């Protein structure tokens, strides 16, 4: 083969393969990175496409269309790699399925919700209001304090006492 890195066979745009790679390499590498999973694969892909281009350098008539030629080589090479990838499959006696997560019984969940709501209704009015605003309405402590016209500290202490009563409620300990 008579192709060399720079042997005098020239065109106006790129006098030789090396000058083409120097001039267009970064642009072509961006294209390769768009086609590959990581930077190392992109560099390997570009190297393979440039090798194919180097081998065909003498046959390429229009050196103004080299980018298209290399891009087509990139895509074809990537497609070939994708088609050739090997997927390992192993036979086994039992499928490696995860154990099913037990789904709670909707009836039991409803019983617990009802017991919780009855326990909330047994709280003193002020504590009940704070628990409802904090946990059912999902307001912050500051928002709850503002709605009720009390300090944030009052909300914190009252909600803490209310949660303590709920934890000790005998109807909830039986339902759980």
JSON list of C-alpha atoms in Angstrom, two decimals:
[
{"chain": "A", "resi": 1, "resn": "UNK", "atom": "CA", "xyz": [0.00, 0.00, 0.00]},
{"chain": "A", "resi": 2, "resn": "UNK", "atom": "CA", "xyz": [1.34, 3.41, -0.88]},
{"chain": "A", "resi": 3, "resn": "UNK", "atom": "CA", "xyz": [-0.54, 5.38, 1.76]},
{"chain": "A", "resi": 4, "resn": "UNK", "atom": "CA", "xyz": [1.68, 7.03, 4.29]},
{"chain": "A", "resi": 5, "resn": "UNK", "atom": "CA", "xyz": [1.01, 9.45, 7.06]},
{"chain": "A", "resi": 6, "resn": "UNK", "atom": "CA", "xyz": [2.00, 12.44, 4.90]},
{"chain": "A", "resi": 7, "resn": "UNK", "atom": "CA", "xyz": [3.41, 11.38, 1.53]},
{"chain": "A", "resi": 8, "resn": "UNK", "atom": "CA", "xyz": [2.62, 14.19, -0.83]},
{"chain": "A", "resi": 9, "resn": "UNK", "atom": "CA", "xyz": [-0.70, 12.76, -2.08]},
{"chain": "A", "resi": 10, "resn": "UNK", "atom": "CA", "xyz": [-2.69, 15.79, -1.12]},
{"chain": "A", "resi": 11, "resn": "UNK", "atom": "CA", "xyz": [-5.87, 17.71, -1.45]},
{"chain": "A", "resi": 12, "resn": "UNK", "atom": "CA", "xyz": [-6.35, 21.36, -0.71]},
{"chain": "A", "resi": 13, "resn": "UNK", "atom": "CA", "xyz": [-8.25, 20.84, 2.53]},
{"chain": "A", "resi": 14, "resn": "UNK", "atom": "CA", "xyz": [-6.18, 18.05, 4.07]},
{"chain": "A", "resi": 15, "resn": "UNK", "atom": "CA", "xyz": [-2.77, 17.32, 2.54]},
{"chain": "A", "resi": 16, "resn": "UNK", "atom": "CA", "xyz": [-2.53, 14.02, 4.42]},
{"chain": "A", "resi": 17, "resn": "UNK", "atom": "CA", "xyz": [-4.30, 11.72, 6.85]},
{"chain": "A", "resi": 18, "resn": "UNK", "atom": "CA", "xyz": [-2.32, 13.02, 9.86]},
{"chain": "A", "resi": 19, "resn": "UNK", "atom": "CA", "xyz": [-3.32, 16.62, 9.17]},
{"chain": "A", "resi": 20, "resn": "UNK", "atom": "CA", "xyz": [-6.96, 15.53, 8.87]},
{"chain": "A", "resi": 21, "resn": "UNK", "atom": "CA", "xyz": [-6.84, 13.74, 12.24]},
{"chain": "A", "resi": 22, "resn": "UNK", "atom": "CA", "xyz": [-5.13, 16.72, 13.89]},
{"chain": "A", "resi": 23, "resn": "UNK", "atom": "CA", "xyz": [-7.70, 19.14, 12.50]},
{"chain": "A", "resi": 24, "resn": "UNK", "atom": "CA", "xyz": [-10.90, 17.11, 12.94]},
{"chain": "A", "resi": 25, "resn": "UNK", "atom": "CA", "xyz": [-10.04, 14.70, 15.77]},
{"chain": "A", "resi": 26, "resn": "UNK", "atom": "CA", "xyz": [-11.71, 16.64, 18.61]},
{"chain": "A", "resi": 27, "resn": "UNK", "atom": "CA", "xyz": [-14.96, 17.06, 16.65]},
{"chain": "A", "resi": 28, "resn": "UNK", "atom": "CA", "xyz": [-15.02, 13.38, 15.72]},
{"chain": "A", "resi": 29, "resn": "UNK", "atom": "CA", "xyz": [-14.30, 12.39, 19.31]},
{"chain": "A", "resi": 30, "resn": "UNK", "atom": "CA", "xyz": [-17.40, 14.32, 20.43]},
{"chain": "A", "resi": 31, "resn": "UNK", "atom": "CA", "xyz": [-19.43, 12.29, 17.93]},
{"chain": "A", "resi": 32, "resn": "UNK", "atom": "CA", "xyz": [-17.89, 9.06, 19.23]},
{"chain": "A", "resi": 33, "resn": "UNK", "atom": "CA", "xyz": [-18.70, 10.07, 22.82]},
{"chain": "A", "resi": 34, "resn": "UNK", "atom": "CA", "xyz": [-22.32, 10.59, 21.82]},
{"chain": "A", "resi": 35, "resn": "UNK", "atom": "CA", "xyz": [-22.38, 7.02, 20.52]},
{"chain": "A", "resi": 36, "resn": "UNK", "atom": "CA", "xyz": [-20.59, 5.37, 23.46]},
{"chain": "A", "resi": 37, "resn": "UNK", "atom": "CA", "xyz": [-21.24, 4.71, 27.11]},
{"chain": "A", "resi": 38, "resn": "UNK", "atom": "CA", "xyz": [-17.98, 6.20, 28.37]},
{"chain": "A", "resi": 39, "resn": "UNK", "atom": "CA", "xyz": [-14.94, 8.17, 27.24]},
{"chain": "A", "resi": 40, "resn": "UNK", "atom": "CA", "xyz": [-12.68, 5.11, 26.90]},
{"chain": "A", "resi": 41, "resn": "UNK", "atom": "CA", "xyz": [-15.12, 3.29, 24.64]},
{"chain": "A", "resi": 42, "resn": "UNK", "atom": "CA", "xyz": [-15.48, 6.48, 22.58]},
{"chain": "A", "resi": 43, "resn": "UNK", "atom": "CA", "xyz": [-11.72, 6.70, 22.08]},
{"chain": "A", "resi": 44, "resn": "UNK", "atom": "CA", "xyz": [-11.59, 3.04, 21.01]},
{"chain": "A", "resi": 45, "resn": "UNK", "atom": "CA", "xyz": [-14.52, 3.57, 18.66]},
{"chain": "A", "resi": 46, "resn": "UNK", "atom": "CA", "xyz": [-12.88, 6.61, 17.06]},
{"chain": "A", "resi": 47, "resn": "UNK", "atom": "CA", "xyz": [-9.57, 4.78, 16.74]},
{"chain": "A", "resi": 48, "resn": "UNK", "atom": "CA", "xyz": [-11.29, 1.92, 14.92]},
{"chain": "A", "resi": 49, "resn": "UNK", "atom": "CA", "xyz": [-13.14, 4.30, 12.58]},
{"chain": "A", "resi": 50, "resn": "UNK", "atom": "CA", "xyz": [-9.94, 6.24, 11.86]},
{"chain": "A", "resi": 51, "resn": "UNK", "atom": "CA", "xyz": [-8.13, 2.98, 11.11]},
{"chain": "A", "resi": 52, "resn": "UNK", "atom": "CA", "xyz": [-10.80, 2.11, 8.55]},
{"chain": "A", "resi": 53, "resn": "UNK", "atom": "CA", "xyz": [-10.51, 5.61, 7.10]},
{"chain": "A", "resi": 54, "resn": "UNK", "atom": "CA", "xyz": [-6.71, 5.35, 6.88]},
{"chain": "A", "resi": 55, "resn": "UNK", "atom": "CA", "xyz": [-6.97, 2.05, 5.03]},
{"chain": "A", "resi": 56, "resn": "UNK", "atom": "CA", "xyz": [-9.42, 3.60, 2.54]},
{"chain": "A", "resi": 57, "resn": "UNK", "atom": "CA", "xyz": [-7.62, 6.98, 2.27]},
{"chain": "A", "resi": 58, "resn": "UNK", "atom": "CA", "xyz": [-6.43, 6.42, -1.30]},
{"chain": "A", "resi": 59, "resn": "UNK", "atom": "CA", "xyz": [-9.88, 5.28, -2.46]},
{"chain": "A", "resi": 60, "resn": "UNK", "atom": "CA", "xyz": [-11.77, 8.24, -1.00]},
{"chain": "A", "resi": 61, "resn": "UNK", "atom": "CA", "xyz": [-12.33, 10.56, -3.94]},
{"chain": "A", "resi": 62, "resn": "UNK", "atom": "CA", "xyz": [-13.92, 13.53, -2.20]},
{"chain": "A", "resi": 63, "resn": "UNK", "atom": "CA", "xyz": [-11.74, 14.54, 0.72]},
{"chain": "A", "resi": 64, "resn": "UNK", "atom": "CA", "xyz": [-14.16, 17.38, 1.47]},
{"chain": "A", "resi": 65, "resn": "UNK", "atom": "CA", "xyz": [-16.63, 14.70, 2.62]},
{"chain": "A", "resi": 66, "resn": "UNK", "atom": "CA", "xyz": [-14.22, 12.96, 5.02]},
{"chain": "A", "resi": 67, "resn": "UNK", "atom": "CA", "xyz": [-16.25, 13.85, 8.11]},
{"chain": "A", "resi": 68, "resn": "UNK", "atom": "CA", "xyz": [-19.26, 12.06, 6.67]},
{"chain": "A", "resi": 69, "resn": "UNK", "atom": "CA", "xyz": [-17.12, 9.05, 5.83]},
{"chain": "A", "resi": 70, "resn": "UNK", "atom": "CA", "xyz": [-15.67, 8.87, 9.36]},
{"chain": "A", "resi": 71, "resn": "UNK", "atom": "CA", "xyz": [-19.06, 9.43, 10.97]},
{"chain": "A", "resi": 72, "resn": "UNK", "atom": "CA", "xyz": [-20.54, 6.61, 8.91]},
{"chain": "A", "resi": 73, "resn": "UNK", "atom": "CA", "xyz": [-17.60, 4.41, 9.98]},
{"chain": "A", "resi": 74, "resn": "UNK", "atom": "CA", "xyz": [-18.29, 5.38, 13.63]},
{"chain": "A", "resi": 75, "resn": "UNK", "atom": "CA", "xyz": [-21.95, 4.47, 13.38]},
{"chain": "A", "resi": 76, "resn": "UNK", "atom": "CA", "xyz": [-21.31, 1.24, 11.47]},
{"chain": "A", "resi": 77, "resn": "UNK", "atom": "CA", "xyz": [-18.60, 0.18, 13.91]},
{"chain": "A", "resi": 78, "resn": "UNK", "atom": "CA", "xyz": [-20.80, 0.95, 16.92]},
{"chain": "A", "resi": 79, "resn": "UNK", "atom": "CA", "xyz": [-23.70, -0.95, 15.37]},
{"chain": "A", "resi": 80, "resn": "UNK", "atom": "CA", "xyz": [-21.46, -3.95, 14.73]},
{"chain": "A", "resi": 81, "resn": "UNK", "atom": "CA", "xyz": [-20.23, -3.88, 18.32]},
{"chain": "A", "resi": 82, "resn": "UNK", "atom": "CA", "xyz": [-23.79, -3.72, 19.58]},
{"chain": "A", "resi": 83, "resn": "UNK", "atom": "CA", "xyz": [-24.88, -6.65, 17.42]},
{"chain": "A", "resi": 84, "resn": "UNK", "atom": "CA", "xyz": [-21.91, -8.78, 18.44]},
{"chain": "A", "resi": 85, "resn": "UNK", "atom": "CA", "xyz": [-22.29, -8.23, 22.17]},
{"chain": "A", "resi": 86, "resn": "UNK", "atom": "CA", "xyz": [-22.68, -11.45, 24.02]},
{"chain": "A", "resi": 87, "resn": "UNK", "atom": "CA", "xyz": [-25.29, -11.93, 26.69]},
{"chain": "A", "resi": 88, "resn": "UNK", "atom": "CA", "xyz": [-24.39, -14.61, 29.18]},
{"chain": "A", "resi": 89, "resn": "UNK", "atom": "CA", "xyz": [-27.25, -16.85, 30.21]},
{"chain": "A", "resi": 90, "resn": "UNK", "atom": "CA", "xyz": [-26.97, -19.56, 32.80]},
{"chain": "A", "resi": 91, "resn": "UNK", "atom": "CA", "xyz": [-29.43, -22.34, 33.49]},
{"chain": "A", "resi": 92, "resn": "UNK", "atom": "CA", "xyz": [-30.40, -22.86, 37.09]},
{"chain": "A", "resi": 93, "resn": "UNK", "atom": "CA", "xyz": [-32.84, -25.04, 38.97]},
{"chain": "A", "resi": 94, "resn": "UNK", "atom": "CA", "xyz": [-34.68, -22.17, 40.66]},
{"chain": "A", "resi": 95, "resn": "UNK", "atom": "CA", "xyz": [-35.32, -18.69, 39.39]},
{"chain": "A", "resi": 96, "resn": "UNK", "atom": "CA", "xyz": [-33.48, -16.04, 41.40]},
{"chain": "A", "resi": 97, "resn": "UNK", "atom": "CA", "xyz": [-36.69, -14.17, 42.14]},
{"chain": "A", "resi": 98, "resn": "UNK", "atom": "CA", "xyz": [-36.87, -12.03, 45.25]},
{"chain": "A", "resi": 99, "resn": "UNK", "atom": "CA", "xyz": [-39.24, -13.14, 47.97]},
{"chain": "A", "resi": 100, "resn": "UNK", "atom": "CA", "xyz": [-42.57, -11.42, 47.56]},
{"chain": "A", "resi": 101, "resn": "UNK", "atom": "CA", "xyz": [-43.12, -8.54, 49.92]},
{"chain": "A", "resi": 102, "resn": "UNK", "atom": "CA", "xyz": [-46.14, -9.26, 52.06]},
{"chain": "A", "resi": 103, "resn": "UNK", "atom": "CA", "xyz": [-48.98, -6.90, 51.25]},
{"chain": "A", "resi": 104, "resn": "UNK", "atom": "CA", "xyz": [-50.86, -5.69, 54.30]},
{"chain": "A", "resi": 105, "resn": "UNK", "atom": "CA", "xyz": [-54.49, -6.67, 54.51]},
{"chain": "A", "resi": 106, "resn": "UNK", "atom": "CA", "xyz": [-56.64, -3.65, 53.59]},
{"chain": "A", "resi": 107, "resn": "UNK", "atom": "CA", "xyz": [-59.19, -4.61, 56.24]},
{"chain": "A", "resi": 108, "resn": "UNK", "atom": "CA", "xyz": [-56.52, -4.63, 58.95]},
{"chain": "A", "resi": 109, "resn": "UNK", "atom": "CA", "xyz": [-55.23, -1.26, 57.74]},
{"chain": "A", "resi": 110, "resn": "UNK", "atom": "CA", "xyz": [-58.73, 0.18, 57.97]},
{"chain": "A", "resi": 111, "resn": "UNK", "atom": "CA", "xyz": [-59.15, -1.18, 61.51]},
{"chain": "A", "resi": 112, "resn": "UNK", "atom": "CA", "xyz": [-55.88, 0.49, 62.50]},
{"chain": "A", "resi": 113, "resn": "UNK", "atom": "CA", "xyz": [-56.92, 3.80, 60.86]},
{"chain": "A", "resi": 114, "resn": "UNK", "atom": "CA", "xyz": [-60.25, 3.73, 62.68]},
{"chain": "A", "resi": 115, "resn": "UNK", "atom": "CA", "xyz": [-58.57, 2.97, 66.00]},
{"chain": "A", "resi": 116, "resn": "UNK", "atom": "CA", "xyz": [-56.07, 5.80, 65.39]},
{"chain": "A", "resi": 117, "resn": "UNK", "atom": "CA", "xyz": [-58.81, 8.29, 64.58]},
{"chain": "A", "resi": 118, "resn": "UNK", "atom": "CA", "xyz": [-60.84, 7.31, 67.68]},
{"chain": "A", "resi": 119, "resn": "UNK", "atom": "CA", "xyz": [-57.68, 7.75, 69.79]},
{"chain": "A", "resi": 120, "resn": "UNK", "atom": "CA", "xyz": [-57.08, 11.20, 68.24]},
{"chain": "A", "resi": 121, "resn": "UNK", "atom": "CA", "xyz": [-60.68, 12.14, 69.05]},
{"chain": "A", "resi": 122, "resn": "UNK", "atom": "CA", "xyz": [-60.04, 11.23, 72.72]},
{"chain": "A", "resi": 123, "resn": "UNK", "atom": "CA", "xyz": [-57.23, 13.81, 72.96]},
{"chain": "A", "resi": 124, "resn": "UNK", "atom": "CA", "xyz": [-57.98, 17.19, 74.56]},
{"chain": "A", "resi": 125, "resn": "UNK", "atom": "CA", "xyz": [-59.27, 19.75, 72.00]},
{"chain": "A", "resi": 126, "resn": "UNK", "atom": "CA", "xyz": [-56.05, 21.78, 71.84]},
{"chain": "A", "resi": 127, "resn": "UNK", "atom": "CA", "xyz": [-53.76, 18.75, 71.44]},
{"chain": "A", "resi": 128, "resn": "UNK", "atom": "CA", "xyz": [-56.14, 17.24, 68.87]},
{"chain": "A", "resi": 129, "resn": "UNK", "atom": "CA", "xyz": [-56.09, 20.47, 66.85]},
{"chain": "A", "resi": 130, "resn": "UNK", "atom": "CA", "xyz": [-52.28, 20.54, 66.88]},
{"chain": "A", "resi": 131, "resn": "UNK", "atom": "CA", "xyz": [-51.98, 16.86, 65.89]},
{"chain": "A", "resi": 132, "resn": "UNK", "atom": "CA", "xyz": [-54.50, 17.30, 63.07]},
{"chain": "A", "resi": 133, "resn": "UNK", "atom": "CA", "xyz": [-52.76, 20.41, 61.75]},
{"chain": "A", "resi": 134, "resn": "UNK", "atom": "CA", "xyz": [-49.26, 18.89, 62.01]},
{"chain": "A", "resi": 135, "resn": "UNK", "atom": "CA", "xyz": [-49.88, 15.36, 60.75]},
{"chain": "A", "resi": 136, "resn": "UNK", "atom": "CA", "xyz": [-53.15, 15.34, 58.82]},
{"chain": "A", "resi": 137, "resn": "UNK", "atom": "CA", "xyz": [-52.82, 18.78, 57.24]},
{"chain": "A", "resi": 138, "resn": "UNK", "atom": "CA", "xyz": [-48.99, 18.49, 57.08]},
{"chain": "A", "resi": 139, "resn": "UNK", "atom": "CA", "xyz": [-48.32, 22.00, 58.39]},
{"chain": "A", "resi": 140, "resn": "UNK", "atom": "CA", "xyz": [-44.96, 22.90, 59.88]},
{"chain": "A", "resi": 141, "resn": "UNK", "atom": "CA", "xyz": [-44.63, 23.72, 63.56]},
{"chain": "A", "resi": 142, "resn": "UNK", "atom": "CA", "xyz": [-44.40, 27.42, 62.71]},
{"chain": "A", "resi": 143, "resn": "UNK", "atom": "CA", "xyz": [-47.50, 27.27, 60.50]},
{"chain": "A", "resi": 144, "resn": "UNK", "atom": "CA", "xyz": [-49.44, 25.37, 63.18]},
{"chain": "A", "resi": 145, "resn": "UNK", "atom": "CA", "xyz": [-48.41, 27.96, 65.79]},
{"chain": "A", "resi": 146, "resn": "UNK", "atom": "CA", "xyz": [-49.53, 30.77, 63.50]},
{"chain": "A", "resi": 147, "resn": "UNK", "atom": "CA", "xyz": [-52.93, 29.17, 62.78]},
{"chain": "A", "resi": 148, "resn": "UNK", "atom": "CA", "xyz": [-53.61, 28.56, 66.47]},
{"chain": "A", "resi": 149, "resn": "UNK", "atom": "CA", "xyz": [-52.10, 31.85, 67.70]},
{"chain": "A", "resi": 150, "resn": "UNK", "atom": "CA", "xyz": [-49.56, 30.17, 70.01]},
{"chain": "A", "resi": 151, "resn": "UNK", "atom": "CA", "xyz": [-45.77, 29.95, 70.14]},
{"chain": "A", "resi": 152, "resn": "UNK", "atom": "CA", "xyz": [-43.77, 27.29, 68.30]},
{"chain": "A", "resi": 153, "resn": "UNK", "atom": "CA", "xyz": [-42.60, 25.94, 71.68]},
{"chain": "A", "resi": 154, "resn": "UNK", "atom": "CA", "xyz": [-46.19, 25.45, 72.75]},
{"chain": "A", "resi": 155, "resn": "UNK", "atom": "CA", "xyz": [-46.88, 23.47, 69.58]},
{"chain": "A", "resi": 156, "resn": "UNK", "atom": "CA", "xyz": [-43.79, 21.32, 70.12]},
{"chain": "A", "resi": 157, "resn": "UNK", "atom": "CA", "xyz": [-44.61, 20.48, 73.74]},
{"chain": "A", "resi": 158, "resn": "UNK", "atom": "CA", "xyz": [-48.32, 19.90, 73.14]},
{"chain": "A", "resi": 159, "resn": "UNK", "atom": "CA", "xyz": [-47.71, 17.66, 70.13]},
{"chain": "A", "resi": 160, "resn": "UNK", "atom": "CA", "xyz": [-45.09, 15.73, 72.11]},
{"chain": "A", "resi": 161, "resn": "UNK", "atom": "CA", "xyz": [-47.56, 15.13, 74.95]},
{"chain": "A", "resi": 162, "resn": "UNK", "atom": "CA", "xyz": [-50.29, 14.15, 72.48]},
{"chain": "A", "resi": 163, "resn": "UNK", "atom": "CA", "xyz": [-48.03, 11.62, 70.73]},
{"chain": "A", "resi": 164, "resn": "UNK", "atom": "CA", "xyz": [-47.11, 10.19, 74.14]},
{"chain": "A", "resi": 165, "resn": "UNK", "atom": "CA", "xyz": [-50.82, 9.69, 74.92]},
{"chain": "A", "resi": 166, "resn": "UNK", "atom": "CA", "xyz": [-51.37, 8.05, 71.54]},
{"chain": "A", "resi": 167, "resn": "UNK", "atom": "CA", "xyz": [-48.45, 5.67, 72.12]},
{"chain": "A", "resi": 168, "resn": "UNK", "atom": "CA", "xyz": [-49.95, 4.61, 75.44]},
{"chain": "A", "resi": 169, "resn": "UNK", "atom": "CA", "xyz": [-53.54, 4.32, 74.20]},
{"chain": "A", "resi": 170, "resn": "UNK", "atom": "CA", "xyz": [-54.67, 0.74, 74.93]},
{"chain": "A", "resi": 171, "resn": "UNK", "atom": "CA", "xyz": [-56.92, 0.59, 71.85]},
{"chain": "A", "resi": 172, "resn": "UNK", "atom": "CA", "xyz": [-53.91, 1.31, 69.59]},
{"chain": "A", "resi": 173, "resn": "UNK", "atom": "CA", "xyz": [-51.60, -1.18, 71.28]},
{"chain": "A", "resi": 174, "resn": "UNK", "atom": "CA", "xyz": [-54.24, -3.91, 70.74]},
{"chain": "A", "resi": 175, "resn": "UNK", "atom": "CA", "xyz": [-54.81, -2.87, 67.10]},
{"chain": "A", "resi": 176, "resn": "UNK", "atom": "CA", "xyz": [-51.10, -2.95, 66.30]}
]
